[in-house]
XYZ file of N, CA and C in Angstrom:
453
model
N 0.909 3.272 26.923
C 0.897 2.579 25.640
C 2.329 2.246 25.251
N 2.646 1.403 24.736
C 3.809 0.869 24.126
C 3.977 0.024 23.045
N 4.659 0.451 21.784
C 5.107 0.501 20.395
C 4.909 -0.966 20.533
N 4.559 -1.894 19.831
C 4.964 -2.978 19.560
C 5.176 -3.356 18.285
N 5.049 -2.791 17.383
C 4.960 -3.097 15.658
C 5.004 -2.047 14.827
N 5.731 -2.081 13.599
C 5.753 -1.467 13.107
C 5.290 -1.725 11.556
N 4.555 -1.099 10.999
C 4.886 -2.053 9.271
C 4.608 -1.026 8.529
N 5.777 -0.918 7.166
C 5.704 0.331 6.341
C 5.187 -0.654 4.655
N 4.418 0.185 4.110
C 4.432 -0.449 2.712
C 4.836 0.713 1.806
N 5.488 1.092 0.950
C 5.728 2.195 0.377
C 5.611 3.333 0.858
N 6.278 3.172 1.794
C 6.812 4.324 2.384
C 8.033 5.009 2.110
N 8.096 6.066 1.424
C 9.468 6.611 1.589
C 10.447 5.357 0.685
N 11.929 5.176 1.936
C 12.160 4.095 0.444
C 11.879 2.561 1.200
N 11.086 2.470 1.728
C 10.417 0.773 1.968
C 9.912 0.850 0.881
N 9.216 -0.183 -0.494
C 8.861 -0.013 -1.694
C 8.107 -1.707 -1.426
N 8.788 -2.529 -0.467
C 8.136 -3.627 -0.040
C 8.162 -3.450 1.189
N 7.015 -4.473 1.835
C 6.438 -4.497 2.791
C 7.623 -4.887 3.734
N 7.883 -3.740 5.054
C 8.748 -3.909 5.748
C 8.088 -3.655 7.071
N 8.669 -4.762 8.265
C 8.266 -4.697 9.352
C 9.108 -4.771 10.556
N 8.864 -4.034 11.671
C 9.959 -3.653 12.587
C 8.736 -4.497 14.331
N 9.272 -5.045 15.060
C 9.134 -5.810 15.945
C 9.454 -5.602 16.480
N 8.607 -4.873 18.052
C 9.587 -3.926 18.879
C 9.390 -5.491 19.963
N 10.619 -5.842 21.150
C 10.591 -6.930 21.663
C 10.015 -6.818 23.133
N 9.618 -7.420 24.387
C 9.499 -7.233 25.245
C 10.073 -5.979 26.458
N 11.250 -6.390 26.213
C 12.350 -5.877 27.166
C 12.239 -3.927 26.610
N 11.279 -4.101 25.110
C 11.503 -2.145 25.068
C 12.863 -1.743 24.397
N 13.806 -2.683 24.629
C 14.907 -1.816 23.513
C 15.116 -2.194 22.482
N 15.343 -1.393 21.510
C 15.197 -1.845 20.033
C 16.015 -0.902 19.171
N 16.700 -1.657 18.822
C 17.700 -0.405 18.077
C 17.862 -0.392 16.389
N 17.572 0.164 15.484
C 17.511 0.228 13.897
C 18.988 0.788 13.746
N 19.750 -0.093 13.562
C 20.783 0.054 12.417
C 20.945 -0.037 11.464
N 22.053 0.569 10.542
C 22.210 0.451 9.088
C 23.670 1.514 8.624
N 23.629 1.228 7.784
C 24.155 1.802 6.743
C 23.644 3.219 6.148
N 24.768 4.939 6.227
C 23.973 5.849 5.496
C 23.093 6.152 4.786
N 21.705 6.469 4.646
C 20.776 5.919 3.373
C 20.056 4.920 3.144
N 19.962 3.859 4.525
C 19.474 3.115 4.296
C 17.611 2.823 4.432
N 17.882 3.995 4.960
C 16.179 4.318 5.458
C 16.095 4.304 7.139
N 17.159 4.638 7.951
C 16.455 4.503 9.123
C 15.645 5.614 9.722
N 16.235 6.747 9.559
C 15.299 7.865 9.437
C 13.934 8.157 9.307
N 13.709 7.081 7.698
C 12.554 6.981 7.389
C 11.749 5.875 8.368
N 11.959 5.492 9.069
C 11.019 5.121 10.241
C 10.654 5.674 10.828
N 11.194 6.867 11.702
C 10.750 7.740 12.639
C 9.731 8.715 12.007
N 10.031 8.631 10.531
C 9.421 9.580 9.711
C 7.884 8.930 9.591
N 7.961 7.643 9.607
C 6.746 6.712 9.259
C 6.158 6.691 10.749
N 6.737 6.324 12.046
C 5.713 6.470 13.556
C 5.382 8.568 13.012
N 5.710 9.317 13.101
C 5.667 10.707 13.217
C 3.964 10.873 12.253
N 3.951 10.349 10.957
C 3.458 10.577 10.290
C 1.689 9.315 10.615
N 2.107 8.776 10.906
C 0.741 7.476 11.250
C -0.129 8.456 12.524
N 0.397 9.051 13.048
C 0.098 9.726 14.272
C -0.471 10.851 13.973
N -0.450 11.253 12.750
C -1.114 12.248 12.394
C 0.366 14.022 11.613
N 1.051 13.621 11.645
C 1.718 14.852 10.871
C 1.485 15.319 9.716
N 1.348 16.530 9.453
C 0.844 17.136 8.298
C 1.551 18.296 7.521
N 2.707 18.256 8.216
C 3.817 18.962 7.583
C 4.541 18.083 6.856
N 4.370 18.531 5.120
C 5.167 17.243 4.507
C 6.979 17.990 5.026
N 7.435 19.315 5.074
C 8.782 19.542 5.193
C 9.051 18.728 6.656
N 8.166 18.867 7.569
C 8.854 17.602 9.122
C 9.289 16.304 8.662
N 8.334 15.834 7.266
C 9.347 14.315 6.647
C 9.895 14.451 6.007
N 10.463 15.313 5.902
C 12.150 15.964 5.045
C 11.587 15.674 3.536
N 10.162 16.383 3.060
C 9.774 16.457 2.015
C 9.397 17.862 1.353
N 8.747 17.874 0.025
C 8.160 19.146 -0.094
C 6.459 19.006 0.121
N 6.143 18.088 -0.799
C 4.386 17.575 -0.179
C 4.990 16.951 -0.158
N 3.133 16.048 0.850
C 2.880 15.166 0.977
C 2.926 13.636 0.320
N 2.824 13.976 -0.597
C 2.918 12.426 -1.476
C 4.584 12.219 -1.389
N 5.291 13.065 -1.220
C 6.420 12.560 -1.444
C 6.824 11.479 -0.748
N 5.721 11.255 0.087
C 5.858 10.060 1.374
C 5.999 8.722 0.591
N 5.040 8.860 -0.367
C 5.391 7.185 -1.372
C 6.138 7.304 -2.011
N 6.678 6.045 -2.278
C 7.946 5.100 -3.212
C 7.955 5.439 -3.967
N 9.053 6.452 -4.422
C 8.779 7.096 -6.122
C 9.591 6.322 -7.365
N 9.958 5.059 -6.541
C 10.270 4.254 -7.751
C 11.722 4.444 -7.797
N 12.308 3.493 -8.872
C 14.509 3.373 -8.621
C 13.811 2.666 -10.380
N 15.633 2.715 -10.921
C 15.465 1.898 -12.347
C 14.968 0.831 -12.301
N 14.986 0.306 -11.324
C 14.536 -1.198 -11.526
C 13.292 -1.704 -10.369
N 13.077 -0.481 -10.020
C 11.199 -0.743 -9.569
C 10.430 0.619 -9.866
N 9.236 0.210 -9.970
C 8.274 0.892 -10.356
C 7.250 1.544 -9.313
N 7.113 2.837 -9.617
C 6.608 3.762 -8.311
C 5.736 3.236 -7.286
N 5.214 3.197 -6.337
C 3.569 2.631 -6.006
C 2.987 4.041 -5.909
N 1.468 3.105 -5.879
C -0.128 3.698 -5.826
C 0.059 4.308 -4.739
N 0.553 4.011 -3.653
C 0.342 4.435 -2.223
C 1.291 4.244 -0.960
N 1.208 5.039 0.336
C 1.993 4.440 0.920
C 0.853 4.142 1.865
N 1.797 3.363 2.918
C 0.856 3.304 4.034
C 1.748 2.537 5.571
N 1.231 2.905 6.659
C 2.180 2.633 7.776
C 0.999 2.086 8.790
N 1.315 0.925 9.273
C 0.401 0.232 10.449
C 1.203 0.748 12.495
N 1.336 0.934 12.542
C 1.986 0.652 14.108
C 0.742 0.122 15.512
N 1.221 -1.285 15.867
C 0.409 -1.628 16.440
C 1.124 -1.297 17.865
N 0.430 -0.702 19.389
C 0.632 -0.654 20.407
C -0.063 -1.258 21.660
N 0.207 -1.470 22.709
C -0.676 -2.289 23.480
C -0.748 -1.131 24.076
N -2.298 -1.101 24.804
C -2.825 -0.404 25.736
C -2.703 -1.051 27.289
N -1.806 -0.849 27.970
C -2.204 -1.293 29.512
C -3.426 -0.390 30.626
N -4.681 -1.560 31.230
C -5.279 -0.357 32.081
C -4.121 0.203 33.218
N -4.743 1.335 33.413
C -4.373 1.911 35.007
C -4.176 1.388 35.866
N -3.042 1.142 37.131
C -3.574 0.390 38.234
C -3.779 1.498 39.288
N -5.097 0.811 40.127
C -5.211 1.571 41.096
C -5.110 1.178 42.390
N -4.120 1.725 43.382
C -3.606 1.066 44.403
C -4.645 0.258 45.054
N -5.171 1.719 45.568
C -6.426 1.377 46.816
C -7.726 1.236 46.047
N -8.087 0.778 45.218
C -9.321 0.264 44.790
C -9.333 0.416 42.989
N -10.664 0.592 42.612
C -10.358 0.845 41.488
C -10.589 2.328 40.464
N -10.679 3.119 41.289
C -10.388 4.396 41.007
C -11.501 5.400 41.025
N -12.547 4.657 41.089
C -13.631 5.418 41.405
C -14.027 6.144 42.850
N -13.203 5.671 43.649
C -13.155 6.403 44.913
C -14.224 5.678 45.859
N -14.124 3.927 45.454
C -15.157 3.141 46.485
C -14.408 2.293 46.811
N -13.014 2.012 46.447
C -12.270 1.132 47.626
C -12.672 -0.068 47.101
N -13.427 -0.294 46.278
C -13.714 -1.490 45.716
C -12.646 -2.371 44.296
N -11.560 -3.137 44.617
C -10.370 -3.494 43.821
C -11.775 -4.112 42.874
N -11.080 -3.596 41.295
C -11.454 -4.176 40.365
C -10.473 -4.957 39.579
N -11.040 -6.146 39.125
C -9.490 -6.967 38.134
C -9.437 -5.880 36.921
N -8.512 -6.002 36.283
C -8.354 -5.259 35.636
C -8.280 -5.969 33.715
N -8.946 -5.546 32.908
C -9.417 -6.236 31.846
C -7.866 -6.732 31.007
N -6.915 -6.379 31.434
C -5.760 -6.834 30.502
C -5.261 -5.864 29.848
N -4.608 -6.356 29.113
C -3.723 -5.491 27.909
C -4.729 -5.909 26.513
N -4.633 -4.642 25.481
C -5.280 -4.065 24.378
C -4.472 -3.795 23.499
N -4.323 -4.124 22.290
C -3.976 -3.904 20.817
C -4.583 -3.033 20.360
N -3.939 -1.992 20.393
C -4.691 -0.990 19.368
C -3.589 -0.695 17.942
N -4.562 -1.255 16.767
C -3.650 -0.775 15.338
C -3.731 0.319 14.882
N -3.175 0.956 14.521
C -3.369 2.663 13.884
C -3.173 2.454 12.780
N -3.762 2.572 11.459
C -3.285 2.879 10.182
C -3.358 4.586 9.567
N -2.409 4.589 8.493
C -2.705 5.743 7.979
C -2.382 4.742 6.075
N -2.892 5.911 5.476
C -2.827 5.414 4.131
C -2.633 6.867 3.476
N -2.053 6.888 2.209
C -1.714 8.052 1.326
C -1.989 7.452 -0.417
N -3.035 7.886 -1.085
C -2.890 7.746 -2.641
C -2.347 8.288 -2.974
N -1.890 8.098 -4.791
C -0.945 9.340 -5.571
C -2.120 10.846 -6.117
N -3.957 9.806 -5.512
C -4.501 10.753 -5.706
C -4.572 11.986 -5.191
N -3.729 11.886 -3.550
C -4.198 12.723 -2.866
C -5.161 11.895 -1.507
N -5.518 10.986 -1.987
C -6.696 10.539 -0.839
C -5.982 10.203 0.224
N -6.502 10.718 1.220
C -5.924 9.652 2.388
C -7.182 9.166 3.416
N -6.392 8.100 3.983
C -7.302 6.887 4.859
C -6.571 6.958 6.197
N -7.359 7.268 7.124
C -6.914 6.805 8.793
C -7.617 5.194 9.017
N -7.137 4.674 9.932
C -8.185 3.525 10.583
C -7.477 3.539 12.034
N -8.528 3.055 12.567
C -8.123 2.648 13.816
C -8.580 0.972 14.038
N -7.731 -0.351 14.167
C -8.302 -1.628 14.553
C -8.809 -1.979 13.047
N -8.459 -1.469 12.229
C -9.046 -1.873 10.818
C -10.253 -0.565 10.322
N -11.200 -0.173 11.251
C -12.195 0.715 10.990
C -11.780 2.103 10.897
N -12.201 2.768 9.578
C -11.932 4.094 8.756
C -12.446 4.922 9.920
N -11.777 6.151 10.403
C -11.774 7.232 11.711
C -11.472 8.203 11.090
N -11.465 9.605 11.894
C -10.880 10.672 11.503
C -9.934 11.238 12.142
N -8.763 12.119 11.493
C -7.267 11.898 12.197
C -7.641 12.581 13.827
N -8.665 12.941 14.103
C -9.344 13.615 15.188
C -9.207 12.540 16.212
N -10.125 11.604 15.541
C -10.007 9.941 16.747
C -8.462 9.374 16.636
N -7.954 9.801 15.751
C -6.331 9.146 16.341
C -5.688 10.295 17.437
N -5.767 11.467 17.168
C -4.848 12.461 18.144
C -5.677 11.718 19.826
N -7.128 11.707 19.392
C -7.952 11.423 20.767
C -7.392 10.161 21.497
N -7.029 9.109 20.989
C -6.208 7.630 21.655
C -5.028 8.168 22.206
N -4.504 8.991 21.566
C -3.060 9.404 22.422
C -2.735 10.878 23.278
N -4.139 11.601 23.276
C -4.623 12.745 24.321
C -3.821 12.331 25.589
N -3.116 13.085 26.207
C -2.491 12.642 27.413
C -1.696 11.648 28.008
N -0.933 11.078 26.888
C -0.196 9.950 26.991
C 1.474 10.347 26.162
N 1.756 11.475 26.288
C 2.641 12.038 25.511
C 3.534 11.419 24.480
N 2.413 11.175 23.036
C 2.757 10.380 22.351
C 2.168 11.471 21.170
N 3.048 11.320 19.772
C 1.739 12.631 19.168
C 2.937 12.693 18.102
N 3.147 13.249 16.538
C 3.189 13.553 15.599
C 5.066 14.097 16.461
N 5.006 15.033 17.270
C 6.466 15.975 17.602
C 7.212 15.051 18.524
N 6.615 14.261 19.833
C 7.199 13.656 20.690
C 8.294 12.640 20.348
């Protein structure tokens, strides 16, 4: 699997909709300025993936994850983080893996979107592709692909 998108909406201090575009070639580098939030990206892939330690996002809870607002903007309802990745199949040398020697084409590359969502109620929302899941079916997409909340 490999990162291709990123998008934070009140997250941390994104407060507008901010989006990160990972490019072909795989390297991608977030610069800035002290404070500017780059941190809070890694904090935003860590957390879409399922983290549940608000102190791992250098918080005390959880909500602290949303935009708590500056003098001159006003808190939000929620945060929320998309990261879209492509799925490549397997290739299999000598056939297609079933152990009949029989080459199968192989269906392509796959978009898979992950959302997570956070209210100030407390509620939170997973999706996977748009459709509401449980953070169970997100750890399950990245089972054995050493990708996960610590990695």
């Amino acid at each position: 699997m490999k990162l291709r998108r990123i998008e934070l909406i009140g997250f941390k201090s994104f407060s507008d909709r901010g989006e990160i575009a990972i490019n072909e070639s795989g390297i991608t580098a977030i610069v800035g300025p002290n404070g500017c939030g780059k941190s809070n990206v890694s904090d935003a892939i860590a957390w879409v993936l399922g983290e549940q330690s608000a102190k791992s996002l250098r918080g005390e809870k959880m909500e602290d994850v949303i935009f708590n607002g500056t003098r001159s903007r006003a808190p939000m309802g929620m945060a929320e983080v998309t990261i879209t990745l492509t799925e490549t199949d397997p290739t299999y040398p000598n056939g297609n893996g079933n152990g009949s020697g029989n080459a199968v084409a192989p269906a392509g590359p796959r978009n898979v979107v992950v959302q997570r969502r956070l209210y100030r109620s407390g509620e939170s929302l997973y999706l996977i592709d748009g459709k509401p899941c449980r953070l169970r079916d997100i750890q399950d997409i990245f089972l054995g692909t050493g990708l996960g909340p610590n990695s």
